[in-house]
C-alpha positions as a Markdown table, in Angstrom:
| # | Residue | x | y | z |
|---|---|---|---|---|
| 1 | Unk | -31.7 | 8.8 | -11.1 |
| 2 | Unk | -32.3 | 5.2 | -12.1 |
| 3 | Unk | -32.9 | 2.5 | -10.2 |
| 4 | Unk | -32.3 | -1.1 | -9.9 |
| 5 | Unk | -34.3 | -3.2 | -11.9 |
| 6 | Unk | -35.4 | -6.3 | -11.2 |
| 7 | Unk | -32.7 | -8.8 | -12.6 |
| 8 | Unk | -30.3 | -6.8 | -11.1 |
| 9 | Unk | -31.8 | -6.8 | -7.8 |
| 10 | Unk | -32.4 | -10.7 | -8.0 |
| 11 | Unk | -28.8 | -10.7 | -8.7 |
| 12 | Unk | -27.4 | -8.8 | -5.7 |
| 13 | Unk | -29.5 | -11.2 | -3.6 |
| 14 | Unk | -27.7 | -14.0 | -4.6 |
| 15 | Unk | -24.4 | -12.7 | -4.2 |
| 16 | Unk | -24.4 | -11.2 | -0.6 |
| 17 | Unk | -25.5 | -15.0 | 0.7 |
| 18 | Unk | -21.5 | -15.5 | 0.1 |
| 19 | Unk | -19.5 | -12.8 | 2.2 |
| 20 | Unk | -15.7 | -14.1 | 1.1 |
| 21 | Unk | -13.8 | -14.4 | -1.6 |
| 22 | Unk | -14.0 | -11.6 | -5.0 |
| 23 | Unk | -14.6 | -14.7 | -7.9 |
| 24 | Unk | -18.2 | -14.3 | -7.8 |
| 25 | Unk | -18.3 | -10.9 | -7.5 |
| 26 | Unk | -15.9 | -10.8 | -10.8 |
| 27 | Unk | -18.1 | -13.5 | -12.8 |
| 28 | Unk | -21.1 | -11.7 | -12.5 |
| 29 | Unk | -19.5 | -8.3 | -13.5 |
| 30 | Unk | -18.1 | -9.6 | -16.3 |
| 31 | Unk | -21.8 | -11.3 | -16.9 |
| 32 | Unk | -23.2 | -7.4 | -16.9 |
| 33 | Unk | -20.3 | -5.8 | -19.0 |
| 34 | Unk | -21.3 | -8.3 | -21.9 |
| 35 | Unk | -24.7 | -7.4 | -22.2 |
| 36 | Unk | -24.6 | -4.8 | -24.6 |
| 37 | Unk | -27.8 | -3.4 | -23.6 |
| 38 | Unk | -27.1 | -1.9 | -20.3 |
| 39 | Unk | -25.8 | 1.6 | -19.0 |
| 40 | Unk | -23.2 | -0.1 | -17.6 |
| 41 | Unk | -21.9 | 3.4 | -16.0 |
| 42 | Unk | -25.1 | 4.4 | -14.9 |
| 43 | Unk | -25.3 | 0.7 | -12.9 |
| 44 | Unk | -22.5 | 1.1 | -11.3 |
| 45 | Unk | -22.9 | 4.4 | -10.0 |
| 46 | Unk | -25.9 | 3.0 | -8.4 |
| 47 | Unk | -24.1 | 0.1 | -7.0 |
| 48 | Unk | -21.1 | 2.0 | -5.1 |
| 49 | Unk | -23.6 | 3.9 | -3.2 |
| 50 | Unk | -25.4 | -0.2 | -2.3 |
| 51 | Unk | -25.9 | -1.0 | 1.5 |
| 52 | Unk | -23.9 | -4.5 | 0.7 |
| 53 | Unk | -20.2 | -4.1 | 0.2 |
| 54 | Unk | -21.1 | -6.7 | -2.5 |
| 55 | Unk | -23.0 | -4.4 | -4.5 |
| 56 | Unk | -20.2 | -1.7 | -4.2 |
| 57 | Unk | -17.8 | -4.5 | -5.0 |
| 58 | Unk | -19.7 | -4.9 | -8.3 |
| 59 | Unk | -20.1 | -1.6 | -9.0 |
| 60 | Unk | -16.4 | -1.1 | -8.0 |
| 61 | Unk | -15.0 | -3.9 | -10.6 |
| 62 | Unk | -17.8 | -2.3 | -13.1 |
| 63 | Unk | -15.7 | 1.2 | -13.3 |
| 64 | Unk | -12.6 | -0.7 | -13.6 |
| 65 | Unk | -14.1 | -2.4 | -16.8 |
| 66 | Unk | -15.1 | 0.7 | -17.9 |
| 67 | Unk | -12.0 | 3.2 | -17.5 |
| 68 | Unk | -10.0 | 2.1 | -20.2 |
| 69 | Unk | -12.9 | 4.5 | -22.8 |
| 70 | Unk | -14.0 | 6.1 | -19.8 |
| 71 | Unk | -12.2 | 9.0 | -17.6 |
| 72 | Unk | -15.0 | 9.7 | -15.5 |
| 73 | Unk | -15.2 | 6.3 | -14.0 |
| 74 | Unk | -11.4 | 5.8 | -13.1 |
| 75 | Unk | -11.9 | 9.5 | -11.1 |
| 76 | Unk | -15.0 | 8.3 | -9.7 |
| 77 | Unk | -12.6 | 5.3 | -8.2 |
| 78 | Unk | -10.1 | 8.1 | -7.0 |
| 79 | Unk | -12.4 | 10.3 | -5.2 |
| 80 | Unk | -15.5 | 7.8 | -4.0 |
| 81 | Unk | -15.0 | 4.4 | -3.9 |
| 82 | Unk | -11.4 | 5.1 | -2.3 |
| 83 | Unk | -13.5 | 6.6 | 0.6 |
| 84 | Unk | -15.3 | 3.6 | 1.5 |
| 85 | Unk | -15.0 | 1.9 | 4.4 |
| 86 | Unk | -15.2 | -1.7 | 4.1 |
| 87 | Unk | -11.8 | -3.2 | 3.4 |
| 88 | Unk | -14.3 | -5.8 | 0.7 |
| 89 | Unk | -14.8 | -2.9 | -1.5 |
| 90 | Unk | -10.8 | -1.7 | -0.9 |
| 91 | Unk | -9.4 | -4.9 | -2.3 |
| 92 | Unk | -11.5 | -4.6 | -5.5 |
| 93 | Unk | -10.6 | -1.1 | -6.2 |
| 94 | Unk | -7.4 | -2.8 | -6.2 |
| 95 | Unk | -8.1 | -5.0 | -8.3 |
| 96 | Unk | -10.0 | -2.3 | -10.6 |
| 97 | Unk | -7.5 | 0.0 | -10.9 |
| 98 | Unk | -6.0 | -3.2 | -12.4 |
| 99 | Unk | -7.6 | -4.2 | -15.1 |
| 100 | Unk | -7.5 | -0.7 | -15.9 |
| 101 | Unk | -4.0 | -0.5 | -16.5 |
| 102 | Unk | -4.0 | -3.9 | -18.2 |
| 103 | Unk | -6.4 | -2.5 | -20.5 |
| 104 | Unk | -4.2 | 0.3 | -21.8 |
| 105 | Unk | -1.3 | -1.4 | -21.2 |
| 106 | Unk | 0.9 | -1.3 | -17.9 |
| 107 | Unk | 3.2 | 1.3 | -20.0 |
| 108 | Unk | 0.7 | 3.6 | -21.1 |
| 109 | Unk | -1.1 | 3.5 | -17.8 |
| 110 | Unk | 2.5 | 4.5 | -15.6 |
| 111 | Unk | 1.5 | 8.2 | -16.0 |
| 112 | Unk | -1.8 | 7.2 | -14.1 |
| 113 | Unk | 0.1 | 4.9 | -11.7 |
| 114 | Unk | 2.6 | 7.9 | -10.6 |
| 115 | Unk | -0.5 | 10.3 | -10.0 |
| 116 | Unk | -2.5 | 7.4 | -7.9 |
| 117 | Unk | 0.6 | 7.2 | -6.0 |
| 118 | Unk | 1.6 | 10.7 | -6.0 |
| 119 | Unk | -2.2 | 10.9 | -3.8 |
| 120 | Unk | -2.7 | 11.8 | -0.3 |
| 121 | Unk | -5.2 | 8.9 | 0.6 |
| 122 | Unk | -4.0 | 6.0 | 1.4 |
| 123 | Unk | -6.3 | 3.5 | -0.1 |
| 124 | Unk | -5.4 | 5.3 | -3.4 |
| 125 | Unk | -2.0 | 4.7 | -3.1 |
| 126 | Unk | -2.7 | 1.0 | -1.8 |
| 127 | Unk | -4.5 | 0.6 | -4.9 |
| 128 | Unk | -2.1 | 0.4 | -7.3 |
| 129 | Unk | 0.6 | -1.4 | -5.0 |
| 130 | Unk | -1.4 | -4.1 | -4.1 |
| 131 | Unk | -3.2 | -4.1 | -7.9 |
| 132 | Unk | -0.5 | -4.3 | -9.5 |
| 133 | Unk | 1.6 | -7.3 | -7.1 |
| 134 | Unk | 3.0 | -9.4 | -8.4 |
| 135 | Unk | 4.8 | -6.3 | -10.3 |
| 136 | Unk | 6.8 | -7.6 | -12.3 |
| 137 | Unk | 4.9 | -10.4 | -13.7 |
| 138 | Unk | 3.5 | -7.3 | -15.5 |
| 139 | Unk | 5.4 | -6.8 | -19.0 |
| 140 | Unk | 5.9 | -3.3 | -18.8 |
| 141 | Unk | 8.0 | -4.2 | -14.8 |
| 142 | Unk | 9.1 | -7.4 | -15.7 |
| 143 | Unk | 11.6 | -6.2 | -18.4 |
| 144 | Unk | 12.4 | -2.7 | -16.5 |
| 145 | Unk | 12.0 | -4.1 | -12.4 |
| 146 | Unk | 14.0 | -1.2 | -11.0 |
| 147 | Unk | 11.4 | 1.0 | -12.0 |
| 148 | Unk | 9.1 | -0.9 | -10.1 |
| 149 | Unk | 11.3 | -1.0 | -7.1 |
| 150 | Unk | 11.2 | 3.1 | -7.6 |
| 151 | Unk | 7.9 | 3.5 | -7.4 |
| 152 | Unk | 7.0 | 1.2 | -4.5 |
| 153 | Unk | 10.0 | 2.4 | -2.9 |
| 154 | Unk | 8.5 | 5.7 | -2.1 |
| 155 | Unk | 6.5 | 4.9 | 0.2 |
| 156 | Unk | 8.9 | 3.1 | 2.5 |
| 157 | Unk | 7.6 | 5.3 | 5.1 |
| 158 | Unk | 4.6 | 6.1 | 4.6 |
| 159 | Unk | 2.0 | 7.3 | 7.7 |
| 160 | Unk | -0.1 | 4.7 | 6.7 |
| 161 | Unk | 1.0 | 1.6 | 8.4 |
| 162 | Unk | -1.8 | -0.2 | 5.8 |
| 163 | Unk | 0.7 | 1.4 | 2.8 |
| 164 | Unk | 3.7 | 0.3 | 4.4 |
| 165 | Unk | 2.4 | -3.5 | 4.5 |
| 166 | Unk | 1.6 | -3.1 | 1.1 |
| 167 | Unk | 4.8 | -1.8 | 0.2 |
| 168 | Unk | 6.7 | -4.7 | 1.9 |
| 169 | Unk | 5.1 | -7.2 | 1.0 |
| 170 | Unk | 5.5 | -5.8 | -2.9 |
| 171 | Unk | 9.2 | -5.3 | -2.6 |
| 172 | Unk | 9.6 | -9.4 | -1.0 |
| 173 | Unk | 7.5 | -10.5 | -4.0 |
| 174 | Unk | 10.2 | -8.8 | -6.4 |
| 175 | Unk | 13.0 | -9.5 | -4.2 |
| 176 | Unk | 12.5 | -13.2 | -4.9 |
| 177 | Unk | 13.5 | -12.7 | -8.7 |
| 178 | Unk | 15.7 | -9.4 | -8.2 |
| 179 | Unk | 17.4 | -9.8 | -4.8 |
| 180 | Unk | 20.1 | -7.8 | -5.9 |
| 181 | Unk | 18.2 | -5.1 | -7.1 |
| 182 | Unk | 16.1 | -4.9 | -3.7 |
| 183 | Unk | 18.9 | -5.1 | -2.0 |
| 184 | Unk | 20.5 | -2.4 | -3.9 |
| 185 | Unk | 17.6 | 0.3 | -3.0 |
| 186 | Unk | 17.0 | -1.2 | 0.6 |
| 187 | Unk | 21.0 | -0.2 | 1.2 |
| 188 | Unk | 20.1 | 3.5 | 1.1 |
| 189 | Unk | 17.5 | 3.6 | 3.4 |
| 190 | Unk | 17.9 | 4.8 | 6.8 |
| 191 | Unk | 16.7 | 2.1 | 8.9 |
| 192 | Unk | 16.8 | 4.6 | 12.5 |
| 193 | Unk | 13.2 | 5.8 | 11.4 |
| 194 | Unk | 11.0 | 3.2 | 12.4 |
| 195 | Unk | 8.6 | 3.2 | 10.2 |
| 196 | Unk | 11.6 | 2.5 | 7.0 |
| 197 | Unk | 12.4 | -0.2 | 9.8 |
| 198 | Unk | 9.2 | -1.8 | 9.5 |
| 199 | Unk | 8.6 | -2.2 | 5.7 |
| 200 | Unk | 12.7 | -3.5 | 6.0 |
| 201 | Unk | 11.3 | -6.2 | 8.1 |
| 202 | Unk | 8.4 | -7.1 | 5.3 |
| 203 | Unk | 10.8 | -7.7 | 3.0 |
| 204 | Unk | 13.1 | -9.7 | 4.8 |
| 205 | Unk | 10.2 | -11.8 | 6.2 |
| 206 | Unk | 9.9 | -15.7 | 5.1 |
């Protein structure tokens, strides 16, 4: 097992003296994935397993730079850094399951998005709603919406009340573009249940 060299280590000491915000966090792992001479997989399995939810934020946006070429990093995203705790390390696996689909292309990544959302944890499915928001300002959704309205939709009522949020506040975002499509889909759901009731009231929020 490697360890953390030096650099590195000077470099995670800098960025847990800022606890908001994911900018820095981004900067410097786009500083690491451009030096050539790194094990760049071999860091960041190091870094999800950090005591700072900055250094598993690093090695979290790390994997999503790397599964594009690599499958064993975007499973290492689904099963481990889904688990952990800190809602920091969350919103980058987010925003690494992103750039992973950007990478391949929003179209070639949908069979990927179905499965994440397809998953039993919620921070998986979170993942690729909130990742992928706004949706269609993506070009794969922005020409075909409805099928992102599909495959938020699914999750109307979801246990989670976290995935529910998510899903609202996705389906308001393309509801300001495609009203009628929204509106369209939100006509079939059954608004007894309460939690179909909630993520309703999400979308209609202002």
């Amino acid at each position: 097992m490697m360890t953390l060299d030096t650099n590195l280590t000077t470099l995670l000491s800098h960025l847990t003296k800022t606890e908001h915000g994911f900018k820095h966090i981004i900067s410097a792992g786009d500083d690491l994935i451009k030096d050539e001479n790194l094990n760049h997989f071999e860091i960041a399995q190091e870094l999800i397993k950090h005591e700072s939810y900055q250094g598993r934020m690093l090695g979290t946006y790390l994997f999503g730079a790397l599964c594009a070429e690599n499958i064993s990093a975007l499973k290492i995203l689904k099963t481990q850094v889904s688990k952990d705790e800190n809602w920091r390390v969350q919103e980058m696996l987010a925003k690494a399951f992103d750039y992973y689909a950007k990478q391949i292309g929003y179209k070639s990544a949908l069979p990927e998005i179905e499965n994440w959302l397809s998953d039993e944890n919620p921070n998986v499915v979170r993942a690729v709603i909130e990742g992928l928001r706004i949706w269609t300002s993506r070009p794969c959704f922005k020409e075909n919406p409805e099928i992102a309205i599909q495959l938020i939709s699914q999750h109307n009522q979801n246990e989670s009340e976290y995935v529910r949020k998510s899903v609202g506040n996705a389906l308001r975002d393309i509801s300001r573009k495609f009203p009628d499509l929204v509106k369209r889909k939100t006509a079939e759901w059954n608004l007894e249940d309460k939690r179909i009731a909630f993520t309703s009231k999400l979308i209609l929020k202002k």
